[in-house]
Amino acid sequence: MTTTESDAPTAAGSGSSASQAFRTAAREATAVPPERVDEVARAVLAGVHQAIREHDVTYPEFQAAKQWLMDVGEGGEWPLFLDVFVEHVVEEVAARTQDGTKGSIQGPYYLPGQAKLPWQAALPMRPGEKGTPLVFTGQVRDVAGDPVAAAELDVWHADDDGYYSGFAPGIPDGNLRGVVVSNGHGWFEITSVRPAPYQIPTDGPTGKLIAAAGWHAWRPAHLHLIVRAPGYRTITTQLYFPGGEWLDSDVAEATKPELVLDLRPQEDGPLRAEYDFVLERA
Ligand code: MBD
Ligand code: FE
């Protein structure tokens, strides 16, 4: 499928922009000892060998797979592909030792260094930003139930068309991104717009695999957060809307029942959503 043939919105170039963001992210160099490389690389290869034997994979299929792997690299979609199809298991392993609020995958669209905002703030948005106005409130506490003041809530989310600033073209830098700092009671109140569900770009190799396999390309609407405070273990997570489409079939398998927002019943005004975060000591 090409962009012009598709009637669904596509985030042209979002997948490859994610490669650029990954390369420029400050990351600690990890020296992996040879025994560990041996053990894990061997297991990965054994899994591939097993799939080939079990499914009688042919030479033409092997060559098609090789071509596709080259396309993913050349299209810059490895961060997109790996975060959609693999990261959830890495998070599952990390979660084995984690207390407090559940984590979820970071995904490919985080950008550090966003504007610091007071506890009660609107995320940067375009004049007349399209979508349902959203007010997201809550409290940051520690596992003992005491408020955590000056916690940073590093928030980012898609717009009403499902696009992320910094990745899809034509959106101002920093749109719907910000670092909100909790007050003395641990409270925060973030004004934004409700994000739309996210569709994996259909015009790249990741989208082509999804179409070729007959899968769907959707993630439920979500807010991304990194919550951090000095002395506490940082939580990277996502929050979802109750009853949201794709909540039970997220292509990235990154939903958890504990990560659904509480929507406050209301007659009019903005959509009001609540969530409290619990941090454990680092
Ligand atoms: C997203 O918005 C996202 O959160 C993930 C995990 C993968 C692709 C797009
Ligand atoms: Fe996302």
CSV table of C-alpha atoms and ligand atoms in Angstrom, one decimal:
chain,number,residue,atom,x,y,z
A,1,MET,CA,0.0,0.0,0.0
A,2,THR,CA,1.3,3.5,-0.7
A,3,THR,CA,0.4,6.8,1.0
A,4,THR,CA,-1.7,7.9,-1.9
A,5,GLU,CA,-3.7,4.7,-2.1
A,6,SER,CA,-4.5,4.7,1.6
A,7,ASP,CA,-7.6,6.5,2.9
A,8,ALA,CA,-6.4,6.0,6.5
A,9,PRO,CA,-4.2,8.8,7.9
A,10,THR,CA,-0.5,8.0,7.8
A,11,ALA,CA,2.3,9.7,9.7
A,12,ALA,CA,4.6,10.0,6.7
A,13,GLY,CA,8.2,9.5,7.9
A,14,SER,CA,7.3,9.0,11.6
A,15,GLY,CA,9.0,5.6,11.7
A,16,SER,CA,12.2,6.9,10.2
A,17,SER,CA,12.2,10.1,12.4
A,18,ALA,CA,12.2,7.7,15.4
A,19,SER,CA,15.6,6.4,14.2
A,20,GLN,CA,17.0,9.9,14.4
A,21,ALA,CA,15.6,10.4,17.9
A,22,PHE,CA,17.0,7.1,19.1
A,23,ARG,CA,20.5,8.0,17.8
A,24,THR,CA,20.5,11.4,19.5
A,25,ALA,CA,19.1,10.2,22.8
A,26,ALA,CA,21.7,10.3,25.6
A,27,ARG,CA,22.3,6.7,26.5
A,28,GLU,CA,24.7,5.0,28.8
A,29,ALA,CA,27.1,2.7,26.9
A,30,THR,CA,26.4,-0.9,28.0
A,31,ALA,CA,29.3,-3.3,28.0
A,32,VAL,CA,27.7,-6.7,27.6
A,33,PRO,CA,30.1,-9.5,28.7
A,34,PRO,CA,30.8,-12.3,26.1
A,35,GLU,CA,29.1,-15.0,28.2
A,36,ARG,CA,25.9,-13.0,28.1
A,37,VAL,CA,26.1,-12.3,24.4
A,38,ASP,CA,26.7,-16.0,23.8
A,39,GLU,CA,23.7,-17.0,25.9
A,40,VAL,CA,21.2,-14.5,24.6
A,41,ALA,CA,22.3,-14.4,20.9
A,42,ARG,CA,22.3,-18.2,20.9
A,43,ALA,CA,18.8,-18.3,22.2
A,44,VAL,CA,17.5,-15.8,19.7
A,45,LEU,CA,19.1,-17.7,16.8
A,46,ALA,CA,17.7,-21.0,18.1
A,47,GLY,CA,14.2,-19.4,18.1
A,48,VAL,CA,14.7,-18.4,14.5
A,49,HIS,CA,16.0,-21.9,13.5
A,50,GLN,CA,13.1,-23.5,15.3
A,51,ALA,CA,10.5,-21.4,13.5
A,52,ILE,CA,12.1,-22.3,10.1
A,53,ARG,CA,12.0,-26.0,10.9
A,54,GLU,CA,8.6,-26.0,12.4
A,55,HIS,CA,7.1,-24.1,9.4
A,56,ASP,CA,9.1,-25.6,6.6
A,57,VAL,CA,10.4,-22.2,5.5
A,58,THR,CA,11.5,-22.2,1.9
A,59,TYR,CA,14.4,-20.4,0.0
A,60,PRO,CA,12.0,-17.9,-1.6
A,61,GLU,CA,10.5,-17.1,1.8
A,62,PHE,CA,14.0,-16.8,3.4
A,63,GLN,CA,14.9,-14.3,0.6
A,64,ALA,CA,11.7,-12.3,1.1
A,65,ALA,CA,12.4,-12.1,4.8
A,66,LYS,CA,16.0,-10.9,4.0
A,67,GLN,CA,14.6,-8.2,1.7
A,68,TRP,CA,12.1,-7.1,4.3
A,69,LEU,CA,14.8,-6.9,7.0
A,70,MET,CA,16.9,-4.7,4.7
A,71,ASP,CA,13.9,-2.5,4.0
A,72,VAL,CA,13.3,-2.0,7.8
A,73,GLY,CA,16.9,-0.8,8.2
A,74,GLU,CA,16.9,1.4,5.1
A,75,GLY,CA,13.5,2.9,6.1
A,76,GLY,CA,14.8,3.6,9.6
A,77,GLU,CA,12.0,1.7,11.2
A,78,TRP,CA,13.9,-0.6,13.6
A,79,PRO,CA,13.0,1.6,16.7
A,80,LEU,CA,9.4,1.6,15.6
A,81,PHE,CA,9.3,-2.2,14.9
A,82,LEU,CA,11.2,-3.2,18.0
A,83,ASP,CA,9.1,-0.9,20.3
A,84,VAL,CA,5.9,-2.2,18.8
A,85,PHE,CA,6.6,-5.9,18.8
A,86,VAL,CA,9.4,-6.6,21.3
A,87,GLU,CA,9.6,-3.9,24.0
A,88,HIS,CA,6.6,-5.1,25.9
A,89,VAL,CA,8.5,-8.3,26.9
A,90,VAL,CA,11.5,-6.3,28.1
A,91,GLU,CA,9.1,-4.2,30.2
A,92,GLU,CA,7.5,-7.4,31.5
A,93,VAL,CA,10.9,-8.6,32.7
A,94,ALA,CA,11.8,-5.2,34.3
A,95,ALA,CA,8.4,-5.2,36.0
A,96,ARG,CA,9.2,-8.4,38.0
A,97,THR,CA,11.2,-6.2,40.4
A,98,GLN,CA,9.0,-3.2,40.4
A,99,ASP,CA,6.4,-2.0,43.0
A,100,GLY,CA,4.1,0.9,42.9
A,101,THR,CA,2.4,2.1,39.7
A,102,LYS,CA,2.7,-0.4,36.8
A,103,GLY,CA,5.0,0.5,34.0
A,104,SER,CA,4.5,0.2,30.2
A,105,ILE,CA,6.7,0.6,27.2
A,106,GLN,CA,8.3,3.9,26.3
A,107,GLY,CA,7.8,3.5,22.5
A,108,PRO,CA,9.7,5.4,19.8
A,109,TYR,CA,8.2,8.9,20.3
A,110,TYR,CA,9.7,10.3,23.5
A,111,LEU,CA,11.7,13.5,23.2
A,112,PRO,CA,13.7,14.7,26.3
A,113,GLY,CA,14.2,18.4,27.2
A,114,GLN,CA,10.6,19.6,27.0
A,115,ALA,CA,9.3,22.8,28.7
A,116,LYS,CA,9.1,22.6,32.6
A,117,LEU,CA,5.6,23.5,33.7
A,118,PRO,CA,4.0,24.3,37.1
A,119,TRP,CA,1.7,21.7,38.8
A,120,GLN,CA,-1.3,23.3,37.2
A,121,ALA,CA,-0.6,23.8,33.5
A,122,ALA,CA,-1.7,23.3,29.9
A,123,LEU,CA,0.6,21.4,27.6
A,124,PRO,CA,1.9,23.5,24.7
A,125,MET,CA,-0.7,23.4,21.9
A,126,ARG,CA,-1.6,25.1,18.7
A,127,PRO,CA,-4.2,27.9,18.7
A,128,GLY,CA,-7.5,26.1,18.5
A,129,GLU,CA,-5.9,22.6,18.9
A,130,LYS,CA,-8.4,20.1,17.5
A,131,GLY,CA,-10.0,17.6,19.8
A,132,THR,CA,-11.9,17.1,23.1
A,133,PRO,CA,-10.5,19.2,25.9
A,134,LEU,CA,-9.0,17.1,28.6
A,135,VAL,CA,-8.1,17.9,32.2
A,136,PHE,CA,-5.9,15.2,33.8
A,137,THR,CA,-5.5,15.4,37.5
A,138,GLY,CA,-3.9,13.3,40.2
A,139,GLN,CA,-1.4,12.9,43.0
A,140,VAL,CA,2.1,11.5,43.2
A,141,ARG,CA,2.6,9.4,46.4
A,142,ASP,CA,5.3,7.0,47.7
A,143,VAL,CA,4.5,3.4,48.6
A,144,ALA,CA,3.7,4.5,52.2
A,145,GLY,CA,1.0,6.9,50.9
A,146,ASP,CA,2.9,10.1,51.6
A,147,PRO,CA,2.7,12.8,48.9
A,148,VAL,CA,5.8,13.3,46.7
A,149,ALA,CA,6.3,17.0,46.1
A,150,ALA,CA,8.3,18.3,43.0
A,151,ALA,CA,7.9,15.0,41.1
A,152,GLU,CA,8.3,15.5,37.4
A,153,LEU,CA,5.6,14.2,35.1
A,154,ASP,CA,7.2,14.1,31.7
A,155,VAL,CA,4.1,13.8,29.5
A,156,TRP,CA,3.7,13.3,25.7
A,157,HIS,CA,0.9,12.1,23.6
A,158,ALA,CA,-0.6,12.1,20.1
A,159,ASP,CA,-3.0,14.8,18.8
A,160,ASP,CA,-6.6,14.4,17.7
A,161,ASP,CA,-5.3,12.8,14.4
A,162,GLY,CA,-3.1,10.4,16.2
A,163,TYR,CA,0.2,12.2,15.3
A,164,TYR,CA,3.2,13.1,17.5
A,165,SER,CA,5.0,16.4,17.3
A,166,GLY,CA,8.7,16.0,16.4
A,167,PHE,CA,7.9,12.9,14.2
A,168,ALA,CA,4.9,13.6,11.9
A,169,PRO,CA,5.4,16.6,9.7
A,170,GLY,CA,3.8,20.0,10.2
A,171,ILE,CA,3.3,20.0,14.0
A,172,PRO,CA,5.2,22.6,16.0
A,173,ASP,CA,8.1,21.3,18.2
A,174,GLY,CA,7.0,20.5,21.7
A,175,ASN,CA,3.3,20.3,20.9
A,176,LEU,CA,1.4,18.2,23.5
A,177,ARG,CA,4.6,17.6,25.4
A,178,GLY,CA,5.8,19.0,28.7
A,179,VAL,CA,7.3,18.3,32.1
A,180,VAL,CA,4.8,19.1,34.8
A,181,VAL,CA,6.1,19.4,38.4
A,182,SER,CA,3.9,18.2,41.3
A,183,ASN,CA,3.1,20.7,44.1
A,184,GLY,CA,3.7,20.4,47.8
A,185,HIS,CA,0.8,17.9,48.1
A,186,GLY,CA,2.0,15.9,45.2
A,187,TRP,CA,-0.9,17.1,43.1
A,188,PHE,CA,-0.9,17.9,39.4
A,189,GLU,CA,-3.5,19.2,36.9
A,190,ILE,CA,-2.7,19.0,33.3
A,191,THR,CA,-4.8,20.5,30.6
A,192,SER,CA,-4.6,19.1,27.1
A,193,VAL,CA,-6.8,17.4,24.4
A,194,ARG,CA,-7.8,13.8,24.3
A,195,PRO,CA,-5.4,11.9,22.0
A,196,ALA,CA,-6.8,9.7,19.2
A,197,PRO,CA,-5.9,6.0,18.8
A,198,TYR,CA,-2.5,5.6,17.0
A,199,GLN,CA,-2.1,3.7,13.8
A,200,ILE,CA,1.4,2.3,12.9
A,201,PRO,CA,2.4,4.1,9.6
A,202,THR,CA,1.0,1.9,6.8
A,203,ASP,CA,3.4,3.2,4.2
A,204,GLY,CA,6.6,1.6,5.6
A,205,PRO,CA,8.0,-1.9,6.0
A,206,THR,CA,6.5,-2.3,9.5
A,207,GLY,CA,3.0,-1.5,8.1
A,208,LYS,CA,3.6,-3.8,5.1
A,209,LEU,CA,4.3,-6.7,7.4
A,210,ILE,CA,1.2,-6.0,9.4
A,211,ALA,CA,-0.9,-5.8,6.2
A,212,ALA,CA,0.8,-8.9,4.7
A,213,ALA,CA,0.0,-10.9,7.9
A,214,GLY,CA,-3.6,-9.6,8.1
A,215,TRP,CA,-3.1,-8.0,11.5
A,216,HIS,CA,-4.4,-4.6,12.5
A,217,ALA,CA,-2.1,-1.6,13.0
A,218,TRP,CA,-3.7,0.1,15.9
A,219,ARG,CA,-2.9,1.2,19.4
A,220,PRO,CA,-5.6,2.4,21.8
A,221,ALA,CA,-5.5,6.2,22.6
A,222,HIS,CA,-2.9,6.7,25.3
A,223,LEU,CA,-1.0,9.2,27.3
A,224,HIS,CA,2.8,8.6,27.8
A,225,LEU,CA,4.4,9.5,31.1
A,226,ILE,CA,7.8,9.3,32.7
A,227,VAL,CA,7.4,10.1,36.4
A,228,ARG,CA,10.6,10.8,38.3
A,229,ALA,CA,11.6,12.3,41.7
A,230,PRO,CA,14.9,12.4,43.5
A,231,GLY,CA,15.4,9.2,45.6
A,232,TYR,CA,12.6,7.3,43.8
A,233,ARG,CA,12.7,4.7,41.0
A,234,THR,CA,11.6,6.3,37.7
A,235,ILE,CA,8.4,5.0,36.2
A,236,THR,CA,7.8,4.9,32.5
A,237,THR,CA,4.2,4.2,31.7
A,238,GLN,CA,1.1,4.8,29.6
A,239,LEU,CA,-2.5,5.5,30.6
A,240,TYR,CA,-5.5,4.5,28.6
A,241,PHE,CA,-9.1,5.7,28.3
A,242,PRO,CA,-11.8,3.4,29.7
A,243,GLY,CA,-13.8,1.6,27.0
A,244,GLY,CA,-11.3,3.0,24.3
A,245,GLU,CA,-11.2,1.3,21.0
A,246,TRP,CA,-8.3,-1.2,20.6
A,247,LEU,CA,-7.9,-1.4,24.4
A,248,ASP,CA,-8.2,-5.2,24.2
A,249,SER,CA,-6.1,-5.7,21.0
A,250,ASP,CA,-3.2,-3.2,21.2
A,251,VAL,CA,-0.8,-4.1,18.4
A,252,ALA,CA,2.1,-3.2,20.8
A,253,GLU,CA,0.6,-5.4,23.7
A,254,ALA,CA,1.3,-2.5,26.1
A,255,THR,CA,-2.0,-2.2,28.0
A,256,LYS,CA,-2.6,-3.3,31.6
A,257,PRO,CA,-5.9,-3.2,33.4
A,258,GLU,CA,-4.2,-1.1,36.2
A,259,LEU,CA,-3.3,1.6,33.6
A,260,VAL,CA,-6.8,2.8,32.8
A,261,LEU,CA,-7.7,6.4,33.7
A,262,ASP,CA,-10.7,7.2,35.9
A,263,LEU,CA,-13.1,9.4,34.0
A,264,ARG,CA,-15.1,11.7,36.2
A,265,PRO,CA,-18.8,11.8,35.3
A,266,GLN,CA,-19.8,15.2,34.0
A,267,GLU,CA,-22.5,17.1,32.2
A,268,ASP,CA,-20.4,19.6,30.3
A,269,GLY,CA,-17.0,21.1,30.1
A,270,PRO,CA,-13.7,19.3,29.4
A,271,LEU,CA,-13.3,15.6,29.9
A,272,ARG,CA,-11.9,15.0,33.4
A,273,ALA,CA,-9.5,12.1,34.0
A,274,GLU,CA,-7.8,11.1,37.2
A,275,TYR,CA,-4.8,8.9,38.0
A,276,ASP,CA,-2.6,8.7,41.1
A,277,PHE,CA,1.0,7.6,40.8
A,278,VAL,CA,2.9,5.5,43.4
A,279,LEU,CA,6.6,5.7,43.5
A,280,GLU,CA,9.0,3.2,45.2
A,281,ARG,CA,12.4,4.2,46.7
A,282,ALA,CA,15.3,3.9,44.3
B,1,MBD,C1,3.3,4.7,19.7
B,1,MBD,O1,2.6,5.8,19.9
B,1,MBD,C2,3.6,4.0,20.7
B,1,MBD,O2,3.3,4.4,21.9
B,1,MBD,C3,4.3,2.8,20.6
B,1,MBD,C4,4.7,2.0,21.8
B,1,MBD,C5,4.7,2.3,19.3
B,1,MBD,C6,4.3,3.0,18.3
B,1,MBD,C7,3.6,4.2,18.4
B,2,FE,FE,2.4,6.4,21.8
